[in-house]
CSV table of C-alpha atoms in Angstrom, one decimal:
chain,number,residue,atom,x,y,z
C,3,UNK,CA,171.3,121.2,132.2
C,4,UNK,CA,172.7,118.0,131.0
C,5,UNK,CA,171.8,114.9,133.1
C,6,UNK,CA,173.2,111.3,133.6
C,7,UNK,CA,170.6,108.7,134.5
C,8,UNK,CA,172.0,105.7,136.3
C,9,UNK,CA,170.7,102.9,138.5
C,10,UNK,CA,171.5,104.0,142.1
C,11,UNK,CA,171.3,102.1,145.4
C,12,UNK,CA,168.5,103.4,147.6
C,13,UNK,CA,171.2,103.9,150.2
C,14,UNK,CA,174.9,103.3,149.8
C,15,UNK,CA,175.2,102.2,153.4
C,16,UNK,CA,172.3,99.8,153.6
C,17,UNK,CA,171.7,96.6,155.5
C,18,UNK,CA,174.0,93.6,155.1
C,19,UNK,CA,172.8,91.3,152.3
C,20,UNK,CA,172.9,90.7,148.6
C,21,UNK,CA,171.4,93.3,146.2
C,22,UNK,CA,167.7,93.0,145.6
C,23,UNK,CA,165.1,95.0,143.6
C,24,UNK,CA,163.9,96.6,146.8
C,25,UNK,CA,167.4,98.0,147.4
C,26,UNK,CA,167.4,100.1,144.3
C,27,UNK,CA,165.5,103.4,143.5
C,28,UNK,CA,164.9,102.5,139.8
C,29,UNK,CA,164.7,98.7,140.2
C,30,UNK,CA,167.5,96.1,139.9
C,31,UNK,CA,170.3,96.7,137.4
C,32,UNK,CA,169.8,95.4,133.9
C,33,UNK,CA,171.5,95.4,130.5
C,34,UNK,CA,170.4,99.0,129.8
C,35,UNK,CA,171.0,100.3,133.3
C,36,UNK,CA,174.2,98.8,134.7
C,37,UNK,CA,175.7,100.0,138.0
C,38,UNK,CA,179.2,101.3,137.4
C,39,UNK,CA,180.1,102.3,140.9
C,40,UNK,CA,178.8,100.6,144.1
C,41,UNK,CA,180.2,100.0,147.5
C,42,UNK,CA,177.8,97.1,148.2
C,43,UNK,CA,176.2,96.9,151.6
C,44,UNK,CA,178.4,98.2,154.4
C,45,UNK,CA,177.6,97.4,158.0
C,46,UNK,CA,178.0,100.7,159.9
C,47,UNK,CA,177.0,102.4,163.1
C,48,UNK,CA,176.4,105.7,161.4
C,49,UNK,CA,177.5,107.9,158.5
C,50,UNK,CA,177.8,111.6,157.8
C,51,UNK,CA,177.2,113.3,154.5
C,52,UNK,CA,178.4,116.8,153.6
C,53,UNK,CA,177.3,118.3,150.3
C,54,UNK,CA,178.1,122.0,149.6
C,55,UNK,CA,177.0,123.6,146.4
C,56,UNK,CA,177.9,126.7,144.4
C,57,UNK,CA,176.0,128.5,141.6
C,58,UNK,CA,176.6,131.7,139.7
C,59,UNK,CA,174.3,133.2,137.1
C,60,UNK,CA,175.7,135.9,134.7
C,61,UNK,CA,172.9,136.7,132.2
C,62,UNK,CA,172.6,133.7,129.8
C,63,UNK,CA,175.7,132.1,131.4
C,64,UNK,CA,175.3,129.7,134.4
C,65,UNK,CA,178.1,128.0,136.4
C,66,UNK,CA,177.4,125.4,139.0
C,67,UNK,CA,179.4,123.0,141.1
C,68,UNK,CA,178.9,120.5,143.9
C,69,UNK,CA,181.1,118.4,146.2
C,70,UNK,CA,179.9,115.5,148.2
C,71,UNK,CA,181.9,113.9,151.1
C,72,UNK,CA,180.8,110.9,153.1
C,73,UNK,CA,182.2,109.6,156.4
C,74,UNK,CA,181.2,106.0,157.3
C,75,UNK,CA,181.8,104.5,160.8
C,76,UNK,CA,182.2,101.0,159.6
C,77,UNK,CA,181.5,98.0,162.0
C,78,UNK,CA,184.4,95.6,162.2
C,79,UNK,CA,186.7,97.8,160.0
C,80,UNK,CA,188.4,101.2,159.7
C,81,UNK,CA,186.5,104.4,159.1
C,82,UNK,CA,185.7,105.1,155.5
C,83,UNK,CA,185.8,108.3,153.4
C,84,UNK,CA,184.2,108.6,150.0
C,85,UNK,CA,183.8,111.7,147.8
C,86,UNK,CA,182.3,112.9,144.5
C,87,UNK,CA,182.2,116.3,142.7
C,88,UNK,CA,180.9,117.9,139.6
C,89,UNK,CA,181.3,121.2,137.7
C,90,UNK,CA,179.0,122.4,134.9
C,91,UNK,CA,178.5,125.4,132.6
C,92,UNK,CA,175.5,126.2,130.5
C,93,UNK,CA,174.6,129.1,128.1
C,94,UNK,CA,171.3,130.2,126.6
C,95,UNK,CA,171.8,130.8,122.8
C,96,UNK,CA,168.5,132.7,122.8
C,97,UNK,CA,169.5,135.0,125.6
C,98,UNK,CA,167.4,133.8,128.5
C,99,UNK,CA,168.8,133.4,132.0
C,100,UNK,CA,168.2,130.7,134.6
C,101,UNK,CA,165.9,132.1,137.3
C,102,UNK,CA,166.8,131.3,140.9
C,103,UNK,CA,164.6,131.3,144.0
C,104,UNK,CA,166.7,132.8,146.8
C,105,UNK,CA,164.3,131.7,149.5
C,106,UNK,CA,164.1,128.1,148.5
C,107,UNK,CA,167.7,127.9,147.2
C,108,UNK,CA,166.7,126.2,144.0
C,109,UNK,CA,166.5,127.1,140.3
C,110,UNK,CA,163.0,128.3,139.3
C,111,UNK,CA,161.0,127.5,136.2
C,112,UNK,CA,162.5,128.9,133.0
C,113,UNK,CA,160.2,131.1,130.9
C,114,UNK,CA,161.4,131.5,127.2
C,115,UNK,CA,161.3,134.9,125.7
C,116,UNK,CA,158.9,133.4,123.2
C,117,UNK,CA,157.2,130.0,123.2
C,118,UNK,CA,157.7,127.6,120.3
C,119,UNK,CA,155.0,127.8,117.7
C,120,UNK,CA,154.6,127.4,114.0
C,121,UNK,CA,151.3,128.7,112.6
C,122,UNK,CA,149.9,130.3,109.4
C,123,UNK,CA,148.4,133.7,110.0
C,124,UNK,CA,146.5,134.6,106.9
C,125,UNK,CA,148.3,137.2,104.7
C,126,UNK,CA,151.2,137.4,107.2
C,127,UNK,CA,152.2,133.8,106.2
C,128,UNK,CA,153.8,131.3,108.5
C,129,UNK,CA,155.1,132.7,111.8
C,130,UNK,CA,157.4,130.8,114.1
C,131,UNK,CA,158.6,131.1,117.7
C,132,UNK,CA,161.9,129.4,118.6
C,133,UNK,CA,161.4,128.7,122.3
C,134,UNK,CA,164.6,128.8,124.4
C,135,UNK,CA,167.8,126.9,123.4
C,136,UNK,CA,170.6,126.0,125.9
C,137,UNK,CA,173.9,124.3,125.5
C,138,UNK,CA,175.7,122.7,128.5
C,139,UNK,CA,178.7,120.7,129.6
C,140,UNK,CA,179.6,118.9,132.8
C,141,UNK,CA,182.5,117.1,134.3
C,142,UNK,CA,181.9,114.8,137.3
C,143,UNK,CA,183.9,112.2,139.3
C,144,UNK,CA,183.0,109.8,142.0
C,145,UNK,CA,185.5,107.7,144.0
C,146,UNK,CA,184.2,104.8,146.1
C,147,UNK,CA,187.5,103.2,147.0
C,148,UNK,CA,188.8,103.3,150.5
C,149,UNK,CA,190.5,100.9,152.9
C,150,UNK,CA,188.8,97.5,152.4
C,151,UNK,CA,186.0,98.8,150.1
C,152,UNK,CA,186.4,98.8,146.3
C,153,UNK,CA,183.4,100.5,144.8
C,154,UNK,CA,185.4,101.9,141.8
C,155,UNK,CA,186.2,105.3,140.3
C,156,UNK,CA,184.0,106.8,137.6
C,157,UNK,CA,184.7,110.0,135.6
C,158,UNK,CA,182.1,111.5,133.2
C,159,UNK,CA,182.2,114.2,130.5
C,160,UNK,CA,178.6,115.2,129.5
C,161,UNK,CA,177.5,117.5,126.7
C,162,UNK,CA,173.9,118.6,126.5
C,163,UNK,CA,171.4,120.5,124.3
C,164,UNK,CA,168.2,121.6,125.9
C,165,UNK,CA,165.2,123.0,124.1
C,166,UNK,CA,162.5,124.7,126.2
C,167,UNK,CA,159.4,124.8,124.0
C,168,UNK,CA,157.4,126.7,126.7
C,169,UNK,CA,157.6,127.0,130.6
C,170,UNK,CA,156.1,123.5,130.9
C,171,UNK,CA,157.8,121.5,128.2
C,172,UNK,CA,161.4,120.8,127.4
C,173,UNK,CA,163.4,118.4,125.2
C,174,UNK,CA,166.8,117.3,126.4
C,175,UNK,CA,169.6,115.7,124.5
C,176,UNK,CA,172.8,114.3,126.1
C,177,UNK,CA,176.0,112.7,125.1
C,178,UNK,CA,178.2,111.2,127.9
C,179,UNK,CA,181.7,109.7,127.7
C,180,UNK,CA,182.5,107.8,130.9
C,181,UNK,CA,185.8,106.4,132.1
C,182,UNK,CA,185.7,103.6,134.7
C,183,UNK,CA,188.6,102.6,136.8
C,184,UNK,CA,187.5,99.1,138.1
C,185,UNK,CA,189.8,98.0,140.9
C,186,UNK,CA,188.1,94.6,141.3
C,187,UNK,CA,189.9,91.5,140.2
C,188,UNK,CA,190.0,90.7,136.5
C,189,UNK,CA,188.1,93.8,135.6
C,190,UNK,CA,190.5,96.7,134.7
C,191,UNK,CA,189.6,100.0,133.1
C,192,UNK,CA,187.0,100.7,130.5
C,193,UNK,CA,185.3,103.5,128.6
C,194,UNK,CA,181.7,103.9,127.3
C,195,UNK,CA,179.7,106.3,125.3
C,196,UNK,CA,176.1,107.0,126.1
C,197,UNK,CA,173.4,109.0,124.3
C,198,UNK,CA,170.1,110.1,126.0
C,199,UNK,CA,167.0,112.0,125.1
C,200,UNK,CA,164.1,113.0,127.4
C,201,UNK,CA,160.9,115.0,127.0
C,202,UNK,CA,159.5,116.6,130.2
C,203,UNK,CA,155.9,117.8,130.6
C,204,UNK,CA,154.9,119.3,134.0
C,205,UNK,CA,152.1,121.4,135.2
């Protein structure tokens, strides 16, 4: 499935204070990993997060969606409500289907019908295995504006191509077009295009 890699705060509702490298999962933001949406530190007594998900697999076609809703009991201010959602679709051009572990409630390891290979076998010449090829698209939106907090509104359209060479190796290509509604002073709206590639090996 396509993916968007962003710098994310380790917790949206962290302790009061300026951002520091220890407050971010992937390190402090930089020129190649900016933070587009961020509430900043919010002093709060407690917060509640609700995150229902939906998945449907019909042969090589997969549909998936998720909605996240956060309630924050802000100290010295009104209660806050933030939400985000996404919907995605993917299709295996080579006919595989995405396995699902019902007990754990997660997608399982994909096994291509044939692994990728390119070998010469004597008189039979060169033989090739394609691996598994998947195309995918996703729409997502996150809104971090409420009451006195202006964390911005980000909408993403993602298109992906995934190549599974074997059950343990995959090559992922992504294109993302993102639209940012920046409600902070002198910022305004903007758009960006992002391209990503990742190779995964796991055992």
